[in-house]
CSV table of C-alpha atoms in Angstrom, one decimal:
chain,number,residue,atom,x,y,z
A,1170,MET,CA,0.3,0.3,0.3
A,1171,SER,CA,1.2,3.6,-0.9
A,1172,SER,CA,1.6,6.2,2.4
A,1173,LYS,CA,-1.3,7.9,0.4
A,1174,ASP,CA,-4.3,8.7,2.0
A,1175,ILE,CA,-7.0,6.2,1.1
A,1176,LYS,CA,-9.1,8.4,0.2
A,1177,GLU,CA,-7.1,9.3,-1.8
A,1178,LEU,CA,-6.1,5.9,-4.2
A,1179,GLY,CA,-8.2,5.9,-6.8
A,1180,TRP,CA,-10.5,2.8,-7.8
A,1181,ASP,CA,-7.1,1.4,-10.1
A,1182,GLU,CA,-4.5,2.3,-6.8
A,1183,LEU,CA,-6.2,-0.1,-5.1
A,1184,VAL,CA,-4.6,-3.6,-4.0
A,1185,PRO,CA,-6.4,-6.6,-4.7
A,1186,GLY,CA,-7.9,-7.8,-1.4
A,1187,ALA,CA,-7.7,-4.5,0.9
A,1188,CYS,CA,-9.8,-3.8,4.3
A,1189,LEU,CA,-11.9,-1.2,4.5
A,1190,PHE,CA,-11.9,-0.3,8.3
A,1191,SER,CA,-14.9,1.2,10.1
A,1192,PHE,CA,-12.5,2.6,12.9
A,1193,THR,CA,-9.1,3.9,14.2
A,1194,GLU,CA,-8.4,1.6,16.6
A,1195,PRO,CA,-9.3,-2.0,17.6
A,1196,VAL,CA,-13.0,-2.0,19.5
A,1197,GLU,CA,-14.2,-5.3,21.4
A,1198,ASN,CA,-17.4,-4.9,20.9
A,1199,VAL,CA,-19.2,-2.2,19.5
A,1200,VAL,CA,-22.6,-3.0,20.1
A,1201,ASP,CA,-21.5,-1.5,23.9
A,1202,LEU,CA,-20.8,2.4,21.9
A,1203,THR,CA,-22.6,4.6,21.2
A,1204,MET,CA,-22.5,6.2,17.9
A,1205,ASP,CA,-20.9,9.3,19.6
A,1206,GLU,CA,-19.1,7.5,20.9
A,1207,ARG,CA,-17.6,5.3,18.4
A,1208,PRO,CA,-13.2,5.9,16.5
A,1209,TYR,CA,-15.1,6.2,13.6
A,1210,ALA,CA,-12.0,5.5,10.6
A,1211,PRO,CA,-12.4,7.8,8.0
A,1212,THR,CA,-13.3,5.0,5.6
A,1213,ASN,CA,-16.7,4.2,7.8
A,1214,SER,CA,-20.0,5.1,6.1
A,1215,HIS,CA,-20.9,7.2,9.0
A,1216,GLU,CA,-18.5,10.4,8.0
A,1217,ALA,CA,-19.6,10.5,4.5
A,1218,SER,CA,-22.6,12.6,3.7
A,1219,VAL,CA,-25.8,11.9,1.5
A,1220,GLY,CA,-27.7,15.1,2.6
A,1221,ASP,CA,-27.4,16.6,-0.4
A,1222,TRP,CA,-29.3,13.9,-2.7
A,1223,ARG,CA,-31.9,15.3,-0.6
A,1224,VAL,CA,-34.9,17.9,-1.3
A,1225,GLU,CA,-37.3,17.3,1.4
A,1226,LYS,CA,-36.5,16.7,5.0
A,1227,PRO,CA,-38.1,15.6,8.3
A,1228,VAL,CA,-38.3,18.0,9.9
A,1229,TYR,CA,-39.0,17.2,13.8
A,1230,ASN,CA,-41.3,18.7,16.8
A,1231,ARG,CA,-40.0,17.9,20.3
A,1232,ASP,CA,-43.6,18.9,22.1
A,1233,LEU,CA,-45.8,17.2,20.5
A,1234,CYS,CA,-43.0,14.0,20.8
A,1235,ILE,CA,-44.7,10.7,22.7
A,1236,ASP,CA,-41.4,9.1,21.9
A,1237,CYS,CA,-43.0,5.9,20.6
A,1238,GLN,CA,-39.8,5.1,18.9
A,1239,PHE,CA,-41.7,3.9,15.3
A,1240,CYS,CA,-39.6,6.2,13.2
A,1241,TRP,CA,-36.8,4.8,15.1
A,1242,ILE,CA,-36.9,1.4,14.6
A,1243,PHE,CA,-38.7,1.8,10.5
A,1244,CYS,CA,-35.4,5.1,9.4
A,1245,PRO,CA,-33.9,2.7,7.1
A,1246,ASP,CA,-31.1,5.4,7.5
A,1247,ILE,CA,-30.0,5.3,11.8
A,1248,SER,CA,-30.9,9.2,11.1
A,1249,ILE,CA,-33.1,9.5,14.5
A,1250,ILE,CA,-30.8,9.4,17.0
A,1251,SER,CA,-32.4,8.4,20.5
A,1252,ARG,CA,-30.5,7.7,23.5
A,1253,ASP,CA,-32.2,6.7,26.7
A,1254,LYS,CA,-34.7,5.2,25.1
A,1255,LYS,CA,-35.7,9.7,24.2
A,1256,MET,CA,-36.4,11.0,20.3
A,1257,ILE,CA,-34.1,13.3,21.0
A,1258,GLY,CA,-32.8,14.8,16.9
A,1259,ILE,CA,-32.4,13.5,12.9
A,1260,ASP,CA,-29.2,13.0,12.0
A,1261,TYR,CA,-29.6,15.1,8.4
A,1262,ASP,CA,-25.8,14.2,7.5
A,1263,HIS,CA,-27.8,10.5,6.7
A,1264,CYS,CA,-31.1,11.4,6.0
A,1265,LYS,CA,-31.7,10.3,2.0
A,1266,GLY,CA,-35.8,12.4,3.1
A,1267,CYS,CA,-37.4,9.1,2.5
A,1268,GLY,CA,-40.1,10.3,4.3
A,1269,ILE,CA,-40.5,7.2,6.4
A,1270,CYS,CA,-40.8,8.4,9.7
A,1271,VAL,CA,-43.6,11.3,8.8
A,1272,GLU,CA,-45.9,8.2,8.1
A,1273,VAL,CA,-45.0,6.1,10.6
A,1274,CYS,CA,-45.7,9.0,13.3
A,1275,PRO,CA,-49.0,8.5,15.3
A,1276,THR,CA,-49.7,11.8,16.9
A,1277,ASN,CA,-51.8,13.9,16.2
A,1278,PRO,CA,-50.6,16.5,14.6
A,1279,LYS,CA,-47.5,14.2,13.2
A,1280,SER,CA,-44.4,14.3,15.9
A,1281,LEU,CA,-42.3,14.6,12.4
A,1282,LEU,CA,-43.1,16.5,9.2
A,1283,MET,CA,-41.7,16.5,5.8
A,1284,PHE,CA,-41.0,20.2,4.1
A,1285,PRO,CA,-38.6,20.6,1.2
A,1286,GLU,CA,-34.6,21.3,1.7
A,1287,GLN,CA,-34.7,25.3,1.9
A,1288,THR,CA,-36.8,26.1,5.0
A,1289,ASP,CA,-36.0,26.2,8.1
A,1290,ASN,CA,-36.3,24.3,10.8
A,1291,GLU,CA,-37.6,27.0,12.8
A,1292,GLU,CA,-40.1,29.1,9.5
A,1293,ALA,CA,-40.9,24.5,9.8
A,1294,LEU,CA,-41.8,24.3,13.3
A,1295,ALA,CA,-43.9,27.6,13.2
A,1296,SER,CA,-46.0,27.1,10.8
A,1297,TRP,CA,-47.3,23.5,12.1
A,1298,PRO,CA,-50.5,22.0,11.3
A,1299,GLU,CA,-53.5,22.5,14.0
A,1300,LYS,CA,-55.1,19.9,15.9
A,1301,GLU,CA,-57.0,17.5,13.0
A,1302,LYS,CA,-60.7,16.4,13.8
A,1303,LYS,CA,-61.4,13.2,13.6
B,952,MET,CA,-27.2,-14.8,26.1
B,953,THR,CA,-30.0,-13.2,24.3
B,954,LYS,CA,-30.6,-9.8,24.6
B,955,LYS,CA,-34.0,-8.7,25.5
B,956,ILE,CA,-36.1,-6.8,24.1
B,957,ARG,CA,-39.4,-6.4,25.4
B,958,ASN,CA,-41.7,-3.3,24.4
B,959,LEU,CA,-39.8,-0.8,21.2
B,960,LYS,CA,-38.9,2.0,24.0
B,961,GLU,CA,-36.0,-0.4,25.2
B,962,PHE,CA,-36.1,-2.1,22.0
B,963,SER,CA,-34.4,2.0,21.1
B,964,THR,CA,-31.6,1.7,22.9
B,965,SER,CA,-29.5,-0.5,20.7
B,966,ASN,CA,-26.0,0.6,19.6
B,967,ASP,CA,-26.5,0.7,16.0
B,968,ARG,CA,-23.8,-1.2,14.3
B,969,TYR,CA,-24.4,-0.3,10.8
B,970,GLU,CA,-24.1,2.6,9.5
B,971,GLY,CA,-25.8,5.1,8.0
B,972,ALA,CA,-24.9,6.9,4.1
B,973,ASN,CA,-24.9,3.4,2.3
B,974,LEU,CA,-26.2,4.1,-0.6
B,975,MET,CA,-29.7,2.3,-0.7
B,976,CYS,CA,-32.1,3.8,-1.8
B,977,PRO,CA,-35.0,6.2,-0.2
B,978,GLY,CA,-37.0,4.5,1.8
B,979,CYS,CA,-35.3,0.5,1.4
B,980,SER,CA,-36.8,-1.6,3.1
B,981,HIS,CA,-33.2,-4.1,2.7
B,982,ASN,CA,-31.7,-1.2,5.1
B,983,ILE,CA,-34.3,-1.7,7.6
B,984,ILE,CA,-34.5,-5.4,8.0
B,985,VAL,CA,-30.6,-5.5,8.3
B,986,ARG,CA,-30.9,-3.5,11.0
B,987,GLU,CA,-33.4,-5.2,13.3
B,988,VAL,CA,-31.2,-8.2,12.6
B,989,LEU,CA,-28.1,-7.2,14.2
B,990,ASN,CA,-30.0,-5.7,17.0
B,991,ALA,CA,-31.6,-8.6,18.5
B,992,THR,CA,-28.3,-9.7,19.9
B,993,ASP,CA,-25.6,-8.3,21.3
B,994,ASN,CA,-23.3,-10.8,20.2
B,995,PRO,CA,-20.4,-10.7,18.0
B,996,VAL,CA,-21.7,-10.8,14.6
B,997,LEU,CA,-19.4,-12.4,11.7
B,998,ILE,CA,-22.0,-11.8,8.3
B,999,ALA,CA,-20.8,-12.6,4.6
B,1000,THR,CA,-23.2,-11.0,2.0
B,1001,ALA,CA,-23.9,-12.5,-2.2
B,1002,THR,CA,-23.8,-10.0,-4.8
B,1003,GLY,CA,-26.9,-7.5,-4.5
B,1004,CYS,CA,-28.6,-4.1,-4.0
B,1005,LEU,CA,-26.5,-4.5,-0.5
B,1006,GLU,CA,-23.0,-5.4,-1.4
B,1007,VAL,CA,-23.3,-3.7,-3.5
B,1008,CYS,CA,-24.7,0.4,-1.6
B,1009,THR,CA,-22.4,-0.6,1.6
B,1010,ALA,CA,-19.3,-0.9,0.4
B,1011,VAL,CA,-18.6,2.2,-1.8
B,1012,TYR,CA,-14.2,2.8,-1.8
B,1013,PRO,CA,-14.3,3.8,-0.1
B,1014,TYR,CA,-16.7,3.2,2.1
B,1015,THR,CA,-17.2,0.7,4.0
B,1016,SER,CA,-20.8,0.6,6.5
B,1017,TRP,CA,-20.4,-2.7,8.8
B,1018,ASP,CA,-19.2,-2.2,12.2
B,1019,VAL,CA,-19.3,-6.2,12.2
B,1020,SER,CA,-17.3,-7.6,10.3
B,1021,TRP,CA,-17.9,-7.8,6.8
B,1022,ILE,CA,-17.1,-10.6,3.7
B,1023,HIS,CA,-18.0,-9.7,0.0
B,1024,ILE,CA,-18.1,-12.7,-1.9
B,1025,GLY,CA,-19.8,-13.7,-5.2
B,1026,PHE,CA,-23.4,-13.5,-5.7
B,1027,GLU,CA,-23.6,-17.4,-4.9
B,1028,ASN,CA,-22.2,-18.3,-2.7
B,1029,ALA,CA,-22.6,-16.1,0.9
B,1030,SER,CA,-23.6,-19.5,2.3
B,1031,THR,CA,-20.7,-21.1,1.9
B,1032,ALA,CA,-18.1,-18.3,2.6
B,1033,ILE,CA,-20.1,-17.6,5.8
B,1034,ALA,CA,-20.2,-21.2,7.0
B,1035,SER,CA,-16.8,-22.1,6.8
B,1036,ALA,CA,-15.7,-19.0,8.7
B,1037,GLN,CA,-18.0,-21.0,11.2
B,1038,VAL,CA,-16.4,-24.0,10.7
B,1039,MET,CA,-13.2,-21.8,10.8
B,1040,TYR,CA,-13.9,-21.0,14.1
B,1041,GLU,CA,-14.4,-24.3,15.4
B,1042,VAL,CA,-11.1,-25.4,14.7
B,1043,LEU,CA,-9.5,-22.5,15.6
B,1044,LYS,CA,-11.9,-23.1,19.8
B,1045,ARG,CA,-11.1,-26.2,19.8
B,1046,LYS,CA,-7.4,-25.7,19.2
B,1047,GLY,CA,-7.2,-22.5,21.7
B,1048,ARG,CA,-6.3,-20.5,19.2
B,1049,LEU,CA,-9.0,-17.3,18.9
B,1050,PRO,CA,-8.1,-13.8,20.1
B,1051,GLU,CA,-7.9,-13.2,23.4
B,1052,SER,CA,-11.5,-11.3,23.7
B,1053,THR,CA,-13.1,-13.0,21.8
B,1054,MET,CA,-12.8,-15.8,24.4
B,1055,ARG,CA,-13.5,-13.0,26.9
B,1056,ALA,CA,-16.6,-13.0,24.5
B,1057,ILE,CA,-18.0,-16.4,25.0
B,1058,GLU,CA,-16.6,-16.2,28.6
B,1059,GLU,CA,-19.3,-13.8,28.7
B,1060,GLY,CA,-21.8,-16.3,27.2
B,1061,ARG,CA,-21.5,-13.8,23.7
B,1062,GLU,CA,-20.9,-16.4,21.1
B,1063,PRO,CA,-20.2,-14.8,17.3
B,1064,LYS,CA,-22.9,-15.5,15.9
B,1065,PHE,CA,-22.6,-16.0,11.5
B,1066,VAL,CA,-25.6,-14.5,9.1
B,1067,ALA,CA,-24.9,-15.0,5.7
B,1068,PHE,CA,-27.7,-11.5,3.3
B,1069,GLY,CA,-28.3,-13.1,0.3
B,1070,GLY,CA,-31.3,-10.9,-2.4
B,1071,ASP,CA,-33.9,-14.0,-3.6
B,1072,GLY,CA,-31.5,-14.1,-7.0
B,1073,ALA,CA,-28.7,-14.4,-5.3
B,1074,THR,CA,-30.9,-17.8,-3.0
B,1075,TYR,CA,-33.5,-18.5,-5.3
B,1076,ASP,CA,-31.6,-19.5,-8.6
B,1077,ILE,CA,-27.9,-18.6,-8.7
B,1078,GLY,CA,-27.1,-20.0,-4.9
B,1079,PHE,CA,-29.5,-22.2,-4.3
B,1080,GLN,CA,-27.2,-25.4,-4.6
B,1081,TRP,CA,-24.7,-23.7,-2.0
B,1082,LEU,CA,-27.3,-22.8,0.1
B,1083,SER,CA,-28.9,-26.4,0.1
B,1084,GLY,CA,-25.8,-28.1,0.2
B,1085,CYS,CA,-24.6,-26.2,3.5
B,1086,PHE,CA,-28.2,-27.0,4.9
B,1087,GLU,CA,-27.2,-30.8,4.3
B,1088,ARG,CA,-24.3,-30.6,5.2
B,1089,GLY,CA,-26.5,-29.0,8.6
B,1090,HIS,CA,-23.8,-25.9,9.2
B,1091,ASP,CA,-24.9,-23.8,12.2
B,1092,PHE,CA,-25.7,-20.6,10.6
B,1093,MET,CA,-28.5,-18.1,9.3
B,1094,TYR,CA,-29.3,-17.5,5.5
B,1095,VAL,CA,-31.6,-14.4,5.4
B,1096,CYS,CA,-33.1,-13.8,2.3
B,1097,LEU,CA,-33.7,-10.6,1.0
B,1098,ASP,CA,-37.2,-11.3,-1.1
B,1099,ASN,CA,-37.9,-8.3,-2.6
B,1100,GLU,CA,-39.5,-11.0,-6.0
B,1101,VAL,CA,-36.4,-9.7,-8.1
B,1102,TYR,CA,-32.8,-8.4,-9.2
B,1103,ALA,CA,-33.2,-5.3,-8.2
B,1104,ASN,CA,-29.2,-4.5,-8.2
B,1105,THR,CA,-28.7,-5.4,-11.9
B,1106,GLY,CA,-31.8,-2.8,-13.9
B,1107,GLY,CA,-35.5,-5.6,-12.7
B,1108,GLN,CA,-35.2,-8.3,-14.4
B,1109,ARG,CA,-37.9,-12.0,-12.6
B,1110,SER,CA,-36.3,-13.9,-10.3
B,1111,SER,CA,-37.6,-17.0,-9.9
B,1112,SER,CA,-39.4,-15.3,-6.9
B,1113,THR,CA,-41.0,-13.0,-9.7
B,1114,PRO,CA,-44.4,-13.5,-8.5
B,1115,ILE,CA,-47.9,-13.8,-11.2
B,1116,GLY,CA,-48.8,-10.5,-12.5
B,1117,ALA,CA,-46.1,-8.9,-12.0
B,1118,SER,CA,-44.3,-6.1,-14.8
B,1119,THR,CA,-40.6,-6.6,-14.7
B,1120,THR,CA,-37.5,-5.8,-17.8
B,1121,THR,CA,-37.5,-9.3,-18.6
B,1122,SER,CA,-41.7,-10.2,-18.3
B,1123,PRO,CA,-43.0,-7.2,-19.0
B,1124,ALA,CA,-46.9,-6.1,-19.2
B,1125,GLY,CA,-48.0,-4.4,-22.6
B,1126,ASN,CA,-50.7,-5.6,-25.4
B,1127,VAL,CA,-49.5,-9.1,-25.6
B,1128,SER,CA,-48.8,-9.8,-21.9
B,1129,TYR,CA,-49.7,-9.3,-18.1
B,1130,GLY,CA,-46.3,-9.7,-16.8
B,1131,GLU,CA,-45.1,-12.4,-15.6
B,1132,LYS,CA,-46.3,-15.9,-16.5
B,1133,MET,CA,-45.2,-18.2,-13.4
B,1134,MET,CA,-45.7,-18.7,-10.2
B,1135,LYS,CA,-43.6,-17.7,-7.3
B,1136,LYS,CA,-40.8,-20.3,-5.3
B,1137,SER,CA,-42.2,-21.0,-2.2
B,1138,MET,CA,-38.6,-21.1,-0.6
B,1139,VAL,CA,-40.0,-21.5,2.8
B,1140,GLU,CA,-41.3,-25.1,2.5
B,1141,ILE,CA,-37.8,-25.9,0.2
B,1142,MET,CA,-35.7,-24.8,2.7
B,1143,ALA,CA,-38.0,-26.6,5.6
B,1144,ASP,CA,-37.7,-29.7,3.7
B,1145,HIS,CA,-33.9,-30.0,3.8
B,1146,GLY,CA,-34.2,-30.7,7.5
B,1147,ALA,CA,-33.3,-27.2,8.5
B,1148,PRO,CA,-33.5,-27.3,12.6
B,1149,TYR,CA,-35.8,-23.9,12.2
B,1150,VAL,CA,-37.3,-22.3,9.0
B,1151,ALA,CA,-39.4,-18.6,9.2
B,1152,GLN,CA,-41.0,-15.9,7.1
B,1153,VAL,CA,-40.8,-12.7,8.6
B,1154,ALA,CA,-41.6,-8.7,7.5
B,1155,PRO,CA,-39.7,-5.3,8.4
B,1156,ASN,CA,-43.5,-4.2,9.7
B,1157,LYS,CA,-44.1,-6.0,11.8
B,1158,TRP,CA,-40.6,-6.1,14.1
B,1159,LYS,CA,-41.1,-7.7,17.4
B,1160,ASP,CA,-42.3,-10.8,15.4
B,1161,LEU,CA,-39.0,-10.6,13.1
B,1162,VAL,CA,-37.0,-9.7,16.1
B,1163,LYS,CA,-38.3,-13.2,18.6
B,1164,LYS,CA,-37.8,-15.2,14.8
B,1165,ILE,CA,-34.0,-14.4,14.3
B,1166,GLN,CA,-33.2,-14.7,18.2
B,1167,LYS,CA,-35.3,-18.2,17.6
B,1168,GLY,CA,-32.8,-18.8,15.1
B,1169,PHE,CA,-29.7,-17.6,17.0
B,1170,GLU,CA,-30.7,-20.0,19.6
B,1171,THR,CA,-30.7,-22.7,16.8
B,1172,LYS,CA,-27.8,-24.9,16.3
B,1173,GLY,CA,-28.0,-25.9,12.8
B,1174,PRO,CA,-29.0,-23.9,9.3
B,1175,VAL,CA,-31.6,-21.6,9.9
B,1176,TYR,CA,-33.2,-19.7,6.8
B,1177,ILE,CA,-35.3,-16.5,7.5
B,1178,ASN,CA,-37.6,-15.3,4.0
B,1179,ALA,CA,-37.7,-11.7,4.7
B,1180,MET,CA,-40.2,-9.0,3.2
B,1181,SER,CA,-38.5,-6.9,1.7
B,1182,ALA,CA,-40.2,-3.9,-0.4
B,1183,CYS,CA,-37.9,-2.4,-3.4
B,1184,THR,CA,-39.0,1.0,-3.7
B,1185,THR,CA,-37.8,1.2,-7.2
B,1186,GLU,CA,-39.3,-2.3,-8.6
B,1187,TRP,CA,-42.5,-2.1,-6.7
B,1188,LYS,CA,-42.2,0.9,-7.6
B,1189,HIS,CA,-44.1,2.9,-4.6
B,1190,ALA,CA,-43.8,6.1,-3.4
B,1191,PRO,CA,-40.3,5.1,-1.1
B,1192,GLU,CA,-42.9,6.7,2.5
B,1193,ASN,CA,-45.3,3.4,1.7
B,1194,THR,CA,-42.4,1.1,2.2
B,1195,ILE,CA,-43.8,-0.1,5.9
B,1196,ASP,CA,-48.4,0.5,4.1
B,1197,VAL,CA,-46.9,-2.0,1.7
B,1198,SER,CA,-45.3,-4.5,3.6
B,1199,GLU,CA,-48.0,-4.0,6.7
B,1200,LEU,CA,-51.2,-5.1,3.3
B,1201,GLY,CA,-48.6,-8.0,2.2
B,1202,VAL,CA,-49.2,-9.8,5.5
B,1203,GLU,CA,-52.4,-8.4,6.6
B,1204,SER,CA,-53.4,-9.8,3.3
B,1205,CYS,CA,-51.9,-13.3,3.8
B,1206,VAL,CA,-50.4,-12.2,1.2
B,1207,TRP,CA,-47.1,-12.8,3.0
B,1208,PRO,CA,-48.2,-14.7,5.5
B,1209,LEU,CA,-45.9,-15.4,9.2
B,1210,TYR,CA,-45.0,-18.4,9.8
B,1211,GLU,CA,-42.4,-20.7,11.4
B,1212,ILE,CA,-41.3,-24.4,10.2
B,1213,ILE,CA,-39.3,-26.8,13.1
B,1214,ASN,CA,-37.9,-29.9,12.4
B,1215,GLU,CA,-36.4,-31.8,14.6
B,1216,ARG,CA,-33.8,-34.5,12.7
B,1217,ASP,CA,-30.9,-36.4,13.8
B,1218,GLU,CA,-27.1,-36.6,12.1
B,1219,HIS,CA,-27.9,-38.8,9.5
B,1220,GLY,CA,-31.3,-36.7,8.4
B,1221,ILE,CA,-34.0,-38.2,9.0
B,1222,ILE,CA,-36.8,-35.5,9.7
B,1223,TYR,CA,-38.2,-37.0,12.7
B,1224,SER,CA,-40.5,-34.0,13.5
B,1225,THR,CA,-42.0,-31.3,12.2
B,1226,LYS,CA,-43.9,-28.5,13.5
B,1227,LEU,CA,-45.4,-25.2,11.8
B,1228,ASN,CA,-46.9,-22.6,13.8
B,1229,ILE,CA,-48.4,-19.1,12.5
B,1230,THR,CA,-47.1,-16.9,13.9
B,1231,TYR,CA,-49.6,-14.1,13.5
B,1232,ARG,CA,-53.4,-14.1,12.1
B,1233,PRO,CA,-54.2,-10.9,10.6
B,1234,LYS,CA,-58.3,-10.2,12.2
B,1235,ASN,CA,-59.7,-8.9,8.6
B,1236,LYS,CA,-57.8,-10.9,6.0
B,1237,ILE,CA,-58.5,-7.9,3.6
B,1238,PRO,CA,-58.4,-8.8,-0.1
B,1239,VAL,CA,-55.5,-9.5,-2.5
B,1240,GLU,CA,-56.7,-6.7,-5.0
B,1241,GLU,CA,-55.2,-4.3,-2.2
B,1242,TYR,CA,-52.2,-5.3,-1.8
B,1243,LEU,CA,-51.8,-5.0,-5.5
B,1244,ALA,CA,-52.7,-1.3,-6.0
B,1245,ALA,CA,-50.7,-0.4,-4.0
B,1246,GLN,CA,-47.7,-1.8,-5.8
B,1247,PRO,CA,-47.7,0.3,-9.6
B,1248,ARG,CA,-45.7,-2.6,-11.3
B,1249,PHE,CA,-49.1,-4.7,-10.6
B,1250,LYS,CA,-50.7,-1.7,-12.3
B,1251,HIS,CA,-52.3,-3.8,-15.6
B,1252,LEU,CA,-53.2,-6.6,-13.7
B,1253,PHE,CA,-56.5,-3.9,-12.9
B,1254,LYS,CA,-57.6,-3.7,-16.6
B,1255,PRO,CA,-60.7,-5.2,-17.8
B,1256,GLU,CA,-58.9,-7.4,-20.0
B,1257,ASN,CA,-56.1,-9.2,-17.2
B,1258,ARG,CA,-58.6,-9.0,-14.1
B,1259,HIS,CA,-59.0,-13.2,-14.5
B,1260,ILE,CA,-55.0,-12.6,-12.9
B,1261,ILE,CA,-55.9,-11.0,-9.7
B,1262,ASP,CA,-58.9,-13.5,-9.4
B,1263,LEU,CA,-55.6,-16.2,-10.1
B,1264,TRP,CA,-54.2,-14.2,-6.7
B,1265,GLN,CA,-56.7,-14.0,-4.6
B,1266,LYS,CA,-57.2,-18.1,-5.4
B,1267,MET,CA,-53.7,-19.0,-4.7
B,1268,VAL,CA,-53.5,-16.4,-1.8
B,1269,ASP,CA,-56.4,-18.6,0.2
B,1270,ILE,CA,-55.4,-22.1,-1.3
B,1271,ARG,CA,-51.9,-21.0,1.0
B,1272,TRP,CA,-53.9,-19.7,4.0
B,1273,GLU,CA,-56.0,-22.7,3.8
B,1274,ASN,CA,-52.6,-24.9,3.8
B,1275,LEU,CA,-50.6,-22.7,6.0
B,1276,GLN,CA,-54.1,-23.5,9.0
B,1277,LYS,CA,-53.7,-27.3,8.2
B,1278,ARG,CA,-50.6,-27.7,9.0
B,1279,GLU,CA,-50.8,-25.9,12.4
B,1280,GLU,CA,-53.4,-27.5,13.4
B,1281,ALA,CA,-52.1,-30.9,12.0
B,1282,GLY,CA,-48.7,-30.5,12.8
B,1283,VAL,CA,-46.8,-31.5,10.3
């Protein structure tokens, strides 16, 4: 392997049988570490972003959330940040804007809603819809 | 040591070992299933992935999305790769040559688990011979088929998992054709007939059922086959946010029944007891039409000249559901 950083290497310079490392140092049991505590290597996709794909983004309203965690379990991209059984936010680097979290949110009005990417989160929260009558 | 998961809140304290910013489509079921499988256990997990969406999208040079040991292997032999890794582990353990950290994990009751992921193309068609061999020899691993009923990674060709009437690039619907002509192959029964000690069918929307079956599979010694419904936004052509709704319709209409088959077999391969359990019974079985209507790959079936295919579908689903219930009742 050359001394170049792996991200600088072109596809044709890759050594056959190369390993891509997830962490910069050995991690004994990764389930004991939350995502904030892990020593991610630059070659872990956690360090990458797909946020620029997105056309719509979910905005999250803490006042309405009941911490049911449906959004956490059904998010395909590990973008719902849950700590200690509480939903605390959205990881916009990894969210692709699929909208599943909004679809499965059971509160009325929903505590997650999709807004166009360029909308400011504060603005979005100010324009939150009222409770829907059934 | 099985991880205790009583409810979703408790489950949400799991630390994911699978990373975002992979290149799967928005709303892909594969990701949801992989997360649910990995979070079902705290034990070290080793994974082999057959060529397919999951593999090409989670290891795009120079990135990897796996925080567990992961091997990419050919289209056909994810099962043999992970079975070999498992055998190697057994040998090293016997010879006392495992690394200290692994020994410590074993002492704490956290035996490594071996899992292979493959799509329906890799499982039903291309990798079937290898998979069959592994099951016949009785290796101790779990095979999870992410069944999206089409070769989604290579442009949407039909596979032997594609159900009747689906429009794919190699069975397109049009003036002369209503799409795929053949019924879907019943992989769960085929794998159960290999004498696998545990075989189950799951759907990602029923997360609790899925996690329970995965945990049961991890506790089982011998080959375990899991068939997971994986709604594909690209090839089933539904909107990304509807992935969970479509899966829900599949389960509620009994197109995708949730059940498990437990076999007892001796070392010579004689199956002397088979038990089938239906693990979820819809309160009101909805018509198959609703499931088909949610997916534009079936939209041509709603033309008057193709209505008979919907009737065929309903007939097929009813017969299968009836059969499953009979088998459950009879305990065979």
